[in-house]
Amino acid sequence: MAHVCIHWFRKGLRLHDNPALMAALKDCKELYPVFILDPYLHHAQVGINRQRFLIGALKDLDCSLRKLNSRLFVLRGKPEDVFPKLFNRWNVTKLTYEYDTEPYSLRRDEKVASLAKEHGVDVIYKISHTLYNIERIIEENNGKPPLTYKRLQAIVQNLGPPKKPIPAPTLENMRDVKTPGSQKYEDKYRIPTLEELRLDSQFLGEELFPGGEQEALRRLDEHMKRTGWVCSFEKPQTSPNSLSPSTTVLSPYITFGCLSVRTFWWRLTEVYRGRKHSDPPVSLHGQLLWREFFYTCSVGIPNFNKMNENPVCTKVDWDTNQKYLAAWREARTGFPFIDAIMTQLRQEGWIHHLARHAVACFLTRGDLWISWEEGQKVFEDLLLDGDWALNAGNWQWLSASAFFHQFFRVYSPIAFGKKTDKNGDYIKKYLPLLKKFPPEYIYEPWKAPRSVQQAAGCIVGKDYPHPIVQHEQVSKKNIQRMKEAYAKRSSDNNESPIKKQGVKRKAPSVIEMLQKKSRKE
Ligand code: FAD
């Protein structure tokens, strides 16, 4: 039977290495590539930079599909409301999509899959957002997520290299496939503008990282040409405060799936071949394995984005302090290094990994003693690469709530940035107000004599805030509070269910777990 098929794009906004799209084209007479603007995911609180990236990625996808005599259909609404109408309107017989491990996505997909069944529509999903099938990794570790990077490495070594990416469909693959696209449809299903999404684009800065698969592949090519740089890449040696990024900034493209992580992996393998190169955890392959590590944790650990009911997360008596939180978010802490990073984040939507370290430590265990869950929300809105699993995992790491336990190692909001930028050029770029301060005061303008502040045209307390806390004092106090949280954890928590010895068994798949849960409900 020749199918009428919907391929549902969510993440995976690309044609290359898209096995679910290829599955859609098999025995297909009509193809409807669909993207749904879901109010749960694409609401007005999501930062405008991120929305702009998405719109760019959709335009690029539409353009590539048109080259294959197809197009993208963009709809709005809850997927479970939208699909039944589409199934009927287009007489659909097959639905394909990329598997997504986020809890919201799993619930959504379960609902849509069961609606499809009711409408007699076959459902096919494929894994292509991660290097491996995450459930296989968990299964291989006796049904538990590996809690250390070393353990993950050992498991993936057993599994062998990730699958090779598959090429994008060609006109030949589309020979017998039509996408009905009348004039009526042209307008009805077009990609909205930012204004139509009620976003005010007048405050948008320059688009440094335009969304889309073509841009992703172009950037990947550029990086891969720098063979020396790729082979000697060591993450700790890259700088948080260089004036242009010292790492790849492929993260937004990977998050939205404009770039397949397997394509990235295998391109790196080609560059490494026959050359001396760095290794995980610090190499670029190593970075992709960090991603896999946090994805595995996010699938295997319940309530991964929360402190409570999350078995690996240390319970800490974080303060609620709206004033401190707002100062951090709005770059008004009075520490220029922290405020410059938060300004870059808001303006450009990307900051270096070690810059994320600095501001995450500052918000949580280092200085402000505010919950990592609050920081996670701010990052989710402002980062172009905001990713449920990676954001939650890294925030737990930085706040020493899970994975990393050396809470006594606190980043100084003054000394850390100086290591790679003595002159404070990064601060001058993002906080031009401070640009006339001499290097010896740029990280601590409050220490500058009044005459220096006057000469710099910026009076601390008037034009730029005083430091919100005394770092030396609060960080000592906070280390003490962390010590207490850890002591409490080891007395309460010896029986943490995640730590119990696992027995070798097949892990239930996430879908099976959800099915079991919904049967119970
Ligand atoms: P590169 O160094 O070029 O690395 C290549 C790719 O490897 C990245 O694009 C990313 O996909 C992956 N990667 C690198 N570092 C990590 C890491 N530590 N954890 C997981 N994957 C990694 N990354 C996100 O993609 N989304 C997030 O929401 C996110 N939130 C974070 C929150 C905090 C508090 C911290 C400390 C880190 C967070 N990271 C997040 C991880 C990391 O900072 C970014 O992936 C990285 O800085 C992206 O820049 P890049 O593409 O130049 O990385």
XYZ file of C-alpha atoms and ligand atoms in Angstrom:
574
model
C 0.000 0.000 0.000
C 1.315 3.457 -0.821
C 1.090 5.637 2.288
C -0.042 9.158 2.988
C 2.533 10.137 5.534
C 3.138 12.931 8.025
C 6.719 13.411 9.112
C 6.560 15.348 12.367
C 9.587 17.631 12.886
C 10.135 18.665 16.541
C 13.833 18.628 17.284
C 15.772 17.017 14.414
C 15.231 20.097 12.205
C 17.323 18.709 9.380
C 17.311 16.476 6.333
C 20.716 14.807 6.837
C 20.888 11.800 9.166
C 17.139 11.741 9.614
C 16.178 8.057 9.666
C 12.552 8.788 10.610
C 12.157 11.035 7.550
C 13.665 8.291 5.389
C 11.175 5.838 6.905
C 8.405 8.265 5.926
C 9.498 8.129 2.292
C 9.280 4.350 2.099
C 6.182 3.279 0.135
C 4.908 6.840 0.275
C 2.698 8.611 -2.259
C 1.987 11.801 -0.313
C 4.278 13.400 2.253
C 3.295 16.166 4.683
C 6.310 17.486 6.644
C 4.801 19.147 9.713
C 6.048 21.353 12.553
C 3.702 22.285 15.410
C 4.179 25.413 17.508
C 3.159 23.914 20.836
C 2.098 26.490 23.481
C 3.831 24.377 26.141
C 7.210 24.638 24.406
C 6.956 27.810 22.328
C 5.419 30.322 24.712
C 6.195 34.013 25.106
C 8.550 33.479 28.083
C 11.040 31.631 25.902
C 13.764 34.149 25.118
C 13.409 35.987 21.846
C 16.899 34.937 20.660
C 15.851 31.324 20.917
C 12.609 31.992 19.035
C 14.543 33.750 16.300
C 16.853 30.754 16.036
C 13.845 28.433 15.710
C 12.198 30.552 13.016
C 15.504 30.600 11.100
C 15.797 26.823 11.391
C 12.224 26.342 10.131
C 12.801 28.658 7.154
C 15.930 26.763 6.222
C 14.133 23.442 6.521
C 11.241 24.687 4.386
C 13.701 25.888 1.773
C 15.495 22.508 1.652
C 12.179 20.655 1.440
C 11.070 22.866 -1.442
C 14.203 21.858 -3.335
C 12.794 18.325 -3.058
C 9.401 19.504 -4.384
C 7.927 19.426 -0.888
C 7.487 22.051 1.856
C 7.015 22.517 5.597
C 3.513 22.840 7.086
C 3.556 24.889 10.290
C 0.595 24.623 12.647
C -0.175 25.901 16.109
C -1.818 24.190 19.063
C -1.425 21.192 21.323
C -0.238 18.253 19.200
C -2.947 16.007 20.639
C -5.568 18.496 19.368
C -3.892 19.133 16.025
C -3.206 15.575 14.870
C -6.723 14.084 14.794
C -7.767 16.916 12.469
C -4.784 16.341 10.200
C -5.290 12.582 10.141
C -8.835 13.139 8.855
C -8.104 16.096 6.569
C -5.300 14.380 4.678
C -6.377 10.711 5.060
C -3.089 9.931 6.736
C -1.897 6.329 7.081
C 1.596 6.763 8.553
C 3.226 9.081 11.089
C 6.990 9.257 11.612
C 9.129 11.216 14.098
C 12.474 11.249 15.898
C 12.448 9.673 19.363
C 12.725 12.231 22.152
C 13.613 11.286 25.732
C 12.370 14.399 27.578
C 9.555 13.597 30.013
C 7.181 16.136 28.428
C 7.925 14.767 24.952
C 7.393 11.176 26.045
C 3.975 11.993 27.504
C 3.057 14.008 24.405
C 4.216 11.297 22.017
C 2.381 8.613 23.919
C -0.875 10.582 23.571
C -0.293 11.242 19.864
C 0.696 7.616 19.191
C -2.481 6.373 20.802
C -4.600 8.863 18.787
C -2.835 7.652 15.656
C -3.739 4.084 16.529
C -7.388 5.099 16.940
C -7.254 6.616 13.449
C -5.607 3.549 11.938
C -2.324 5.412 11.396
C 0.971 3.476 11.656
C 3.584 5.123 13.872
C 7.325 4.825 13.284
C 9.942 6.561 15.390
C 13.725 6.415 15.125
C 16.597 7.325 17.422
C 18.845 10.053 16.038
C 19.082 12.820 18.662
C 21.824 11.033 20.618
C 24.886 9.016 19.620
C 23.425 5.826 21.066
C 20.074 4.434 22.075
C 20.140 5.730 25.643
C 18.070 2.826 26.912
C 20.714 0.408 25.585
C 23.350 2.174 27.667
C 21.186 1.807 30.771
C 20.438 -1.803 29.962
C 24.147 -2.489 29.542
C 24.737 -1.013 33.023
C 22.394 -3.457 34.726
C 19.362 -1.253 34.363
C 20.857 1.816 36.066
C 22.278 4.970 34.524
C 26.076 5.126 34.899
C 26.785 7.892 37.412
C 30.356 8.570 36.335
C 31.813 9.546 32.991
C 34.374 6.723 33.261
C 31.606 4.175 33.623
C 29.761 5.626 30.628
C 32.963 5.460 28.600
C 33.452 1.795 29.504
C 29.895 0.985 28.450
C 29.993 2.788 25.131
C 33.320 1.148 24.397
C 31.520 -2.180 24.730
C 28.736 -0.996 22.467
C 31.189 -0.006 19.741
C 31.195 3.265 17.783
C 27.912 5.126 17.245
C 25.898 4.366 14.111
C 27.060 6.122 10.959
C 24.842 9.008 9.835
C 22.665 8.502 6.772
C 22.569 11.001 3.873
C 19.745 13.445 3.268
C 16.961 12.359 0.901
C 17.471 13.230 -2.763
C 15.091 14.004 -5.631
C 15.510 10.358 -6.555
C 14.104 9.311 -3.137
C 11.201 11.693 -3.769
C 10.453 10.489 -7.281
C 7.078 8.972 -6.491
C 6.246 11.269 -3.589
C 4.020 14.335 -3.822
C 3.325 17.069 -1.316
C 0.004 18.664 -2.196
C 0.674 22.377 -1.739
C -2.109 24.515 -3.158
C -2.160 28.296 -2.861
C -4.665 27.917 -0.045
C -2.166 25.847 1.931
C 0.644 28.251 1.089
C -0.686 30.912 3.404
C -2.482 28.750 5.915
C 0.585 26.756 6.980
C 3.389 29.267 6.536
C 6.149 30.020 9.054
C 5.092 32.895 11.330
C 7.210 35.987 11.896
C 8.465 36.967 15.358
C 5.857 39.735 15.423
C 3.099 37.217 14.710
C 4.352 35.283 17.721
C 3.888 38.532 19.682
C 7.622 38.971 20.181
C 9.100 42.406 20.077
C 12.112 42.178 17.792
C 13.205 45.802 18.213
C 15.586 44.869 21.068
C 17.207 42.025 19.192
C 20.922 42.325 18.629
C 22.963 41.091 15.721
C 22.200 37.497 14.749
C 25.539 35.872 15.543
C 24.299 32.301 15.287
C 21.578 32.051 12.640
C 19.433 28.939 12.928
C 19.275 26.207 10.299
C 20.798 23.047 8.945
C 22.748 24.756 6.135
C 24.379 27.111 8.623
C 25.126 24.184 10.960
C 26.829 22.175 8.227
C 28.746 25.218 7.036
C 30.030 25.857 10.547
C 30.907 22.190 11.018
C 32.894 22.261 7.749
C 34.757 25.388 8.844
C 35.767 23.815 12.141
C 36.755 20.503 10.596
C 39.140 22.313 8.241
C 41.113 23.425 11.304
C 42.636 19.983 11.762
C 45.391 21.140 14.153
C 42.879 22.888 16.378
C 40.473 19.929 16.364
C 43.233 17.416 17.166
C 44.710 19.440 20.013
C 41.348 20.565 21.469
C 41.341 20.326 25.249
C 38.299 21.875 26.848
C 39.978 23.116 30.058
C 42.490 25.027 27.905
C 39.758 27.043 26.167
C 38.912 30.464 27.492
C 35.621 31.598 29.052
C 36.217 35.228 28.196
C 37.810 35.420 24.763
C 36.276 38.081 22.535
C 35.187 35.496 20.015
C 34.202 31.955 21.040
C 37.036 29.543 21.872
C 34.878 26.426 21.363
C 32.698 25.381 18.411
C 29.304 26.964 19.367
C 27.681 24.054 17.596
C 25.500 23.522 20.678
C 22.420 25.475 19.467
C 22.517 23.517 16.208
C 22.754 20.214 18.066
C 19.986 21.180 20.504
C 17.514 21.971 17.728
C 18.813 19.050 15.695
C 19.987 21.222 12.795
C 23.186 19.194 13.156
C 23.211 15.466 13.785
C 25.448 14.613 16.699
C 26.448 11.423 14.843
C 27.507 13.461 11.817
C 29.648 15.622 14.139
C 31.140 12.481 15.765
C 32.080 10.830 12.483
C 33.511 14.020 10.984
C 35.763 14.237 14.035
C 36.750 10.587 13.583
C 37.820 11.394 10.003
C 39.924 14.342 11.179
C 41.538 12.268 13.949
C 42.398 9.373 11.613
C 46.178 8.973 11.296
C 46.825 12.050 13.432
C 47.884 12.455 17.048
C 44.857 13.839 18.908
C 43.480 14.597 22.355
C 41.151 12.128 24.051
C 37.999 12.157 26.178
C 37.027 13.686 28.496
C 38.771 16.841 27.208
C 38.668 16.253 23.423
C 35.758 17.128 21.120
C 34.714 13.470 21.034
C 34.866 13.772 24.806
C 32.440 16.727 24.755
C 29.916 14.669 22.804
C 30.264 11.924 25.380
C 29.486 14.437 28.148
C 26.268 15.080 26.289
C 25.571 11.372 26.152
C 26.400 11.059 29.848
C 23.850 13.684 30.912
C 21.226 12.340 28.516
C 21.622 8.895 30.057
C 21.291 10.324 33.567
C 18.220 12.318 32.541
C 16.505 9.168 31.272
C 17.496 6.920 34.164
C 17.096 9.303 37.109
C 13.572 10.337 38.065
C 12.785 14.057 38.458
C 16.137 14.944 36.968
C 15.385 18.668 36.713
C 14.409 19.013 40.379
C 16.070 18.754 43.771
C 13.186 16.986 45.481
C 12.372 13.379 44.628
C 15.593 13.235 42.623
C 17.625 10.413 44.176
C 21.068 11.676 43.108
C 20.584 15.292 44.129
C 21.829 16.469 47.532
C 19.130 18.338 49.446
C 20.358 21.831 50.245
C 18.497 24.509 52.230
C 18.815 27.121 49.468
C 17.498 30.616 50.269
C 14.627 32.299 48.462
C 15.893 35.764 47.602
C 14.152 37.484 44.693
C 16.378 40.531 44.975
C 19.590 38.527 44.560
C 18.085 36.381 41.816
C 16.978 39.432 39.814
C 20.390 41.075 40.256
C 22.100 37.946 38.921
C 19.690 37.542 36.023
C 19.851 41.205 35.053
C 23.634 41.562 35.362
C 23.547 43.846 38.428
C 25.649 41.897 40.948
C 28.413 44.488 41.057
C 30.992 41.861 40.025
C 31.980 42.883 36.492
C 33.050 39.391 35.412
C 29.694 37.902 36.432
C 27.703 40.811 35.003
C 29.595 40.710 31.695
C 28.801 36.998 31.310
C 25.118 37.515 32.099
C 25.037 40.379 29.583
C 26.566 38.210 26.885
C 24.019 35.512 27.696
C 21.078 37.905 27.370
C 22.367 39.643 24.237
C 23.817 36.735 22.293
C 22.240 33.583 23.734
C 25.510 31.698 24.158
C 28.299 31.755 26.754
C 31.368 29.557 27.130
C 31.217 26.477 29.326
C 33.592 27.918 31.946
C 31.633 31.172 31.956
C 28.583 29.032 32.771
C 30.676 27.528 35.574
C 31.447 30.956 36.979
C 27.881 32.291 37.023
C 26.327 28.988 38.142
C 28.723 28.642 41.067
C 28.155 32.302 41.964
C 24.345 31.915 42.030
C 24.398 28.717 44.095
C 27.037 27.399 46.479
C 29.626 30.108 45.840
C 27.906 33.353 46.729
C 24.143 33.895 46.534
C 22.957 30.546 47.933
C 20.037 30.363 45.537
C 18.729 27.068 44.195
C 20.181 25.716 40.961
C 16.594 25.189 39.797
C 16.222 28.984 39.541
C 19.383 29.264 37.472
C 18.225 26.409 35.294
C 15.030 28.345 34.427
C 16.948 31.482 33.464
C 19.347 29.488 31.284
C 16.480 27.630 29.645
C 14.959 30.908 28.513
C 18.114 32.701 27.483
C 20.376 30.025 26.026
C 20.058 29.233 22.336
C 21.209 25.747 23.261
C 18.831 25.375 26.247
C 18.461 21.620 26.594
C 16.389 19.926 29.297
C 18.855 17.138 30.091
C 22.130 19.048 29.713
C 20.933 22.077 31.589
C 19.672 20.064 34.561
C 22.751 17.820 34.654
C 25.276 20.637 34.458
C 23.460 22.763 37.057
C 23.540 19.849 39.476
C 27.224 19.441 38.765
C 28.101 23.101 39.276
C 26.078 23.463 42.455
C 27.835 20.301 43.756
C 24.403 18.750 44.183
C 25.306 15.683 42.126
C 28.224 14.175 40.143
C 30.803 16.682 41.451
C 31.406 16.843 45.188
C 34.356 19.161 45.780
C 32.153 21.919 47.106
C 35.110 23.547 48.846
C 36.491 24.508 45.410
C 34.710 27.780 44.755
C 35.281 30.004 41.713
C 36.312 33.515 42.620
C 34.226 36.070 40.693
C 37.372 38.213 40.594
C 40.411 35.958 40.147
C 38.929 33.384 37.755
C 38.401 35.723 34.821
C 41.803 37.368 35.288
C 43.579 34.102 34.472
C 42.670 34.379 30.782
C 41.952 38.106 30.439
C 44.196 40.268 32.627
C 43.209 43.418 30.835
C 39.480 42.880 31.239
C 38.780 43.287 27.501
C 35.816 40.921 27.759
C 34.325 43.031 30.547
C 34.895 46.182 28.492
C 33.097 44.612 25.544
C 29.955 43.652 27.444
C 29.948 46.399 30.086
C 31.148 49.456 28.114
C 30.293 51.565 31.154
C 33.454 50.203 32.791
C 35.710 50.469 29.778
C 37.793 53.336 31.087
C 38.807 51.560 34.305
C 42.501 50.626 34.369
C 43.203 46.839 34.364
C 44.060 46.749 38.091
C 40.519 47.826 38.985
C 38.346 46.469 36.196
C 37.470 43.278 38.089
C 36.960 45.219 41.358
C 35.894 48.773 40.470
C 34.728 49.428 44.030
C 38.385 49.363 45.109
C 39.332 52.153 42.738
C 39.993 55.529 44.436
C 37.262 58.096 43.870
C 39.510 60.030 41.491
C 39.978 56.928 39.299
C 36.222 56.318 39.242
C 35.677 59.942 38.265
C 38.264 59.738 35.511
C 36.610 56.525 34.257
C 33.250 58.324 34.200
C 31.637 55.672 36.376
C 30.975 56.035 40.092
C 30.388 52.777 41.944
C 27.116 52.953 43.834
C 25.721 55.453 41.345
C 26.514 54.337 37.804
C 27.428 50.721 38.567
C 26.339 48.764 41.669
C 28.416 47.925 44.722
C 29.140 44.184 44.991
C 25.971 42.452 46.130
C 27.891 40.303 48.654
C 31.334 40.141 50.216
C 32.695 37.156 48.310
C 35.392 36.189 50.821
C 32.939 36.060 53.699
C 29.892 34.474 52.087
C 31.840 31.807 50.250
C 33.372 30.609 53.547
C 29.965 30.540 55.196
C 28.462 28.717 52.209
C 31.160 26.027 52.246
C 30.140 25.392 55.841
C 26.483 25.127 54.818
C 27.396 22.675 52.044
C 29.357 20.617 54.564
C 26.229 20.378 56.696
C 24.065 19.399 53.705
C 26.540 16.649 52.815
C 26.673 15.389 56.411
C 22.886 15.246 56.488
C 22.824 13.489 53.143
C 25.166 10.750 54.262
C 23.195 10.161 57.477
C 19.733 10.189 55.756
C 20.648 8.793 52.471
C 22.685 5.644 52.828
C 19.761 3.857 51.326
C 19.410 5.988 48.207
C 17.566 3.685 45.820
C 19.810 4.656 42.911
C 22.863 3.418 44.832
C 21.545 -0.078 45.561
C 23.357 -2.794 43.654
C 21.575 -3.556 40.418
C 21.063 -7.070 39.173
C 21.649 -7.828 35.531
C 18.282 -7.425 33.882
C 16.765 -5.857 30.848
C 15.774 -2.290 31.658
C 12.138 -1.502 30.857
C 12.049 1.034 28.083
C 10.769 4.503 28.946
C 7.748 3.806 26.773
C 7.076 0.591 28.739
C 7.375 2.467 32.023
C 4.932 5.110 30.859
C 2.527 2.504 29.574
C 2.689 0.767 32.953
C 2.105 4.065 34.692
C -0.864 4.973 32.523
C -2.362 1.498 33.108
C -2.089 2.165 36.850
C -3.750 5.567 36.565
P 32.058 22.507 22.501
O 33.099 22.563 23.563
O 32.439 22.877 21.136
O 31.492 21.011 22.553
C 30.830 20.371 21.460
C 29.473 19.853 21.900
O 29.599 18.932 22.988
C 28.543 20.931 22.435
O 27.932 21.623 21.372
C 27.569 20.124 23.273
O 26.594 19.496 22.471
C 28.477 19.041 23.859
N 28.951 19.449 25.200
C 30.036 20.190 25.494
N 30.156 20.342 26.829
C 29.130 19.683 27.385
C 28.710 19.479 28.725
N 29.377 19.963 29.770
N 27.583 18.784 28.927
C 26.892 18.258 27.899
N 27.235 18.422 26.607
C 28.343 19.127 26.352
N 24.809 22.650 27.030
C 23.735 22.615 26.216
O 23.858 22.218 25.044
N 22.507 23.017 26.672
C 22.321 23.506 27.937
O 21.186 23.850 28.308
C 23.449 23.592 28.789
N 23.332 24.100 30.045
C 24.445 24.198 30.840
C 24.314 24.730 32.133
C 25.425 24.867 32.948
C 25.269 25.421 34.329
C 26.692 24.466 32.481
C 27.907 24.599 33.343
C 26.832 23.911 31.224
C 25.719 23.753 30.387
N 25.840 23.192 29.094
C 24.707 23.127 28.292
C 27.065 22.497 28.662
C 28.113 23.300 27.901
O 28.413 24.481 28.576
C 27.694 23.610 26.467
O 27.263 22.440 25.804
C 28.858 24.185 25.660
O 29.409 25.293 26.302
C 28.359 24.574 24.284
O 29.330 25.255 23.554
P 30.066 24.598 22.314
O 29.080 24.063 21.357
O 31.048 25.590 21.825
O 30.801 23.365 23.021
